[in-house]
């Protein structure tokens, strides 16, 4: 199997990273107005989404022919729950730009049968192969991408996964009651993520420094699902100085 050395861009701080990622996404959409984007949730992309909304409002970018496929969603969770990723995407992006509702896809946290939902979502990904994947690094030692926790295989595809204790702890900040964090999720698999034509892999903050080093310089294996990104020819790693401090 071939390994590649991703391009690494280190910027001053998280704001500079958000600007850079916004610019890359705008360039992608201008080059291909019907681009297909894979999108993340969590804390890292919030400012990037705010900048994309601004760019849209200033007439710099048009989402009318863009398609988005989100990485993951908690399971089970109601779409109307303020901590669901469906709610998050509406709050931070979908509700403010001219994406067509029929062109936005996210796993259904309300699905009764998560296996059937995984099959449905996998078919969507096959129909809409991503031009650009915007991928962020998970918390602590998880080195997760999407919700591919440690132990995820390189050839994994959309499926239900139990969440790592470190993920539950880190994501508790998004819930009123930390007990409410779902114990599982439906996520794109590692292979699904790697099928994007190009990938932006983003990490900010000192708390991501260990994980970024493990993912970029440690062994490529399931102990760090993000390390599998080094099997992809076209990955740009975008980190702030704090996240890059151990490289
Ligand atoms: C959640 C998402 C992951 C993401 C992670 C990053 O767990 N499901 O796809 O990698 O958040 O979290 P943050 O950006 O809040 O550090």
PDB file of N, CA, C and O in Angstrom, residues 175-203:
ATOM      1  N   UNK A 175     -23.935  19.501  25.321  1.00  0.00           N
ATOM      2  CA  UNK A 175     -25.224  19.050  25.863  1.00  0.00           C
ATOM      3  C   UNK A 175     -25.491  19.723  27.205  1.00  0.00           C
ATOM      4  O   UNK A 175     -24.562  19.897  28.007  1.00  0.00           O
ATOM      5  N   UNK A 176     -26.768  20.078  27.461  1.00  0.00           N
ATOM      6  CA  UNK A 176     -27.125  20.685  28.744  1.00  0.00           C
ATOM      7  C   UNK A 176     -26.776  19.734  29.880  1.00  0.00           C
ATOM      8  O   UNK A 176     -26.216  20.135  30.886  1.00  0.00           O
ATOM      9  N   UNK A 177     -27.153  18.464  29.686  1.00  0.00           N
ATOM     10  CA  UNK A 177     -26.845  17.456  30.693  1.00  0.00           C
ATOM     11  C   UNK A 177     -25.853  16.468  30.069  1.00  0.00           C
ATOM     12  O   UNK A 177     -26.195  15.778  29.091  1.00  0.00           O
ATOM     13  N   UNK A 178     -24.647  16.396  30.633  1.00  0.00           N
ATOM     14  CA  UNK A 178     -23.623  15.514  30.052  1.00  0.00           C
ATOM     15  C   UNK A 178     -24.093  14.064  29.923  1.00  0.00           C
ATOM     16  O   UNK A 178     -23.619  13.325  29.052  1.00  0.00           O
ATOM     17  N   UNK A 179     -25.079  13.688  30.766  1.00  0.00           N
ATOM     18  CA  UNK A 179     -25.617  12.312  30.691  1.00  0.00           C
ATOM     19  C   UNK A 179     -26.348  12.069  29.370  1.00  0.00           C
ATOM     20  O   UNK A 179     -26.601  10.920  29.003  1.00  0.00           O
ATOM     21  N   UNK A 180     -26.713  13.161  28.691  1.00  0.00           N
ATOM     22  CA  UNK A 180     -27.532  13.028  27.475  1.00  0.00           C
ATOM     23  C   UNK A 180     -26.720  12.713  26.218  1.00  0.00           C
ATOM     24  O   UNK A 180     -27.300  12.494  25.163  1.00  0.00           O
ATOM     25  N   UNK A 181     -25.393  12.736  26.309  1.00  0.00           N
ATOM     26  CA  UNK A 181     -24.608  12.461  25.089  1.00  0.00           C
ATOM     27  C   UNK A 181     -24.923  11.031  24.643  1.00  0.00           C
ATOM     28  O   UNK A 181     -24.772  10.092  25.425  1.00  0.00           O
ATOM     29  N   UNK A 182     -25.395  10.863  23.384  1.00  0.00           N
ATOM     30  CA  UNK A 182     -25.700   9.505  22.936  1.00  0.00           C
ATOM     31  C   UNK A 182     -24.447   8.626  23.000  1.00  0.00           C
ATOM     32  O   UNK A 182     -23.330   9.122  22.902  1.00  0.00           O
ATOM     33  N   UNK A 183     -24.667   7.346  23.140  1.00  0.00           N
ATOM     34  CA  UNK A 183     -23.521   6.424  23.285  1.00  0.00           C
ATOM     35  C   UNK A 183     -23.024   5.935  21.931  1.00  0.00           C
ATOM     36  O   UNK A 183     -22.046   5.190  21.853  1.00  0.00           O
ATOM     37  N   UNK A 184     -23.727   6.320  20.872  1.00  0.00           N
ATOM     38  CA  UNK A 184     -23.337   5.828  19.557  1.00  0.00           C
ATOM     39  C   UNK A 184     -23.615   6.844  18.467  1.00  0.00           C
ATOM     40  O   UNK A 184     -24.145   7.935  18.725  1.00  0.00           O
ATOM     41  N   UNK A 185     -23.245   6.475  17.248  1.00  0.00           N
ATOM     42  CA  UNK A 185     -23.419   7.377  16.103  1.00  0.00           C
ATOM     43  C   UNK A 185     -23.432   6.562  14.815  1.00  0.00           C
ATOM     44  O   UNK A 185     -23.013   5.399  14.797  1.00  0.00           O
ATOM     45  N   UNK A 186     -23.906   7.217  13.757  1.00  0.00           N
ATOM     46  CA  UNK A 186     -23.768   6.647  12.411  1.00  0.00           C
ATOM     47  C   UNK A 186     -22.742   7.516  11.700  1.00  0.00           C
ATOM     48  O   UNK A 186     -22.874   8.746  11.672  1.00  0.00           O
ATOM     49  N   UNK A 187     -21.699   6.884  11.199  1.00  0.00           N
ATOM     50  CA  UNK A 187     -20.609   7.673  10.592  1.00  0.00           C
ATOM     51  C   UNK A 187     -20.217   7.151   9.217  1.00  0.00           C
ATOM     52  O   UNK A 187     -20.324   5.945   8.955  1.00  0.00           O
ATOM     53  N   UNK A 188     -19.769   8.062   8.363  1.00  0.00           N
ATOM     54  CA  UNK A 188     -19.071   7.623   7.155  1.00  0.00           C
ATOM     55  C   UNK A 188     -17.870   6.801   7.617  1.00  0.00           C
ATOM     56  O   UNK A 188     -17.238   7.125   8.630  1.00  0.00           O
ATOM     57  N   UNK A 189     -17.518   5.766   6.882  1.00  0.00           N
ATOM     58  CA  UNK A 189     -16.352   4.960   7.240  1.00  0.00           C
ATOM     59  C   UNK A 189     -15.064   5.608   6.751  1.00  0.00           C
ATOM     60  O   UNK A 189     -15.085   6.618   6.031  1.00  0.00           O
ATOM     61  N   UNK A 190     -13.947   5.011   7.145  1.00  0.00           N
ATOM     62  CA  UNK A 190     -12.644   5.527   6.703  1.00  0.00           C
ATOM     63  C   UNK A 190     -12.564   5.469   5.170  1.00  0.00           C
ATOM     64  O   UNK A 190     -12.134   6.436   4.522  1.00  0.00           O
ATOM     65  N   UNK A 191     -13.019   4.366   4.589  1.00  0.00           N
ATOM     66  CA  UNK A 191     -12.938   4.244   3.123  1.00  0.00           C
ATOM     67  C   UNK A 191     -13.809   5.293   2.435  1.00  0.00           C
ATOM     68  O   UNK A 191     -13.426   5.832   1.389  1.00  0.00           O
ATOM     69  N   UNK A 192     -14.958   5.581   3.013  1.00  0.00           N
ATOM     70  CA  UNK A 192     -15.828   6.625   2.429  1.00  0.00           C
ATOM     71  C   UNK A 192     -15.108   7.966   2.433  1.00  0.00           C
ATOM     72  O   UNK A 192     -15.122   8.707   1.446  1.00  0.00           O
ATOM     73  N   UNK A 193     -14.471   8.268   3.571  1.00  0.00           N
ATOM     74  CA  UNK A 193     -13.767   9.555   3.704  1.00  0.00           C
ATOM     75  C   UNK A 193     -12.612   9.627   2.700  1.00  0.00           C
ATOM     76  O   UNK A 193     -12.399  10.651   2.043  1.00  0.00           O
ATOM     77  N   UNK A 194     -11.905   8.515   2.556  1.00  0.00           N
ATOM     78  CA  UNK A 194     -10.741   8.498   1.652  1.00  0.00           C
ATOM     79  C   UNK A 194     -11.142   8.551   0.182  1.00  0.00           C
ATOM     80  O   UNK A 194     -10.297   8.759  -0.681  1.00  0.00           O
ATOM     81  N   UNK A 195     -12.416   8.351  -0.104  1.00  0.00           N
ATOM     82  CA  UNK A 195     -12.816   8.371  -1.518  1.00  0.00           C
ATOM     83  C   UNK A 195     -13.015   9.792  -2.052  1.00  0.00           C
ATOM     84  O   UNK A 195     -13.217   9.981  -3.254  1.00  0.00           O
ATOM     85  N   UNK A 196     -12.926  10.807  -1.191  1.00  0.00           N
ATOM     86  CA  UNK A 196     -13.006  12.199  -1.680  1.00  0.00           C
ATOM     87  C   UNK A 196     -11.806  12.483  -2.591  1.00  0.00           C
ATOM     88  O   UNK A 196     -10.715  11.951  -2.368  1.00  0.00           O
ATOM     89  N   UNK A 197     -12.019  13.329  -3.599  1.00  0.00           N
ATOM     90  CA  UNK A 197     -10.896  13.638  -4.511  1.00  0.00           C
ATOM     91  C   UNK A 197      -9.780  14.357  -3.769  1.00  0.00           C
ATOM     92  O   UNK A 197      -8.604  14.070  -3.975  1.00  0.00           O
ATOM     93  N   UNK A 198     -10.160  15.336  -2.931  1.00  0.00           N
ATOM     94  CA  UNK A 198      -9.163  16.079  -2.146  1.00  0.00           C
ATOM     95  C   UNK A 198      -9.665  16.185  -0.723  1.00  0.00           C
ATOM     96  O   UNK A 198     -10.880  16.213  -0.497  1.00  0.00           O
ATOM     97  N   UNK A 199      -8.738  16.287   0.220  1.00  0.00           N
ATOM     98  CA  UNK A 199      -9.131  16.355   1.630  1.00  0.00           C
ATOM     99  C   UNK A 199      -8.394  17.499   2.320  1.00  0.00           C
ATOM    100  O   UNK A 199      -7.178  17.670   2.155  1.00  0.00           O
ATOM    101  N   UNK A 200      -9.145  18.280   3.093  1.00  0.00           N
ATOM    102  CA  UNK A 200      -8.541  19.260   4.002  1.00  0.00           C
ATOM    103  C   UNK A 200      -8.665  18.653   5.389  1.00  0.00           C
ATOM    104  O   UNK A 200      -9.783  18.372   5.843  1.00  0.00           O
ATOM    105  N   UNK A 201      -7.550  18.434   6.042  1.00  0.00           N
ATOM    106  CA  UNK A 201      -7.562  17.827   7.379  1.00  0.00           C
ATOM    107  C   UNK A 201      -7.158  18.912   8.373  1.00  0.00           C
ATOM    108  O   UNK A 201      -6.049  19.444   8.297  1.00  0.00           O
ATOM    109  N   UNK A 202      -8.060  19.233   9.291  1.00  0.00           N
ATOM    110  CA  UNK A 202      -7.908  20.451  10.079  1.00  0.00           C
ATOM    111  C   UNK A 202      -7.824  20.146  11.577  1.00  0.00           C
ATOM    112  O   UNK A 202      -8.621  19.360  12.110  1.00  0.00           O
ATOM    113  N   UNK A 203      -6.859  20.779  12.239  1.00  0.00           N
ATOM    114  CA  UNK A 203      -6.738  20.650  13.695  1.00  0.00           C
ATOM    115  C   UNK A 203      -6.291  21.986  14.270  1.00  0.00           C
ATOM    116  O   UNK A 203      -5.378  22.621  13.731  1.00  0.00           O
TER     117      UNK A 203
END
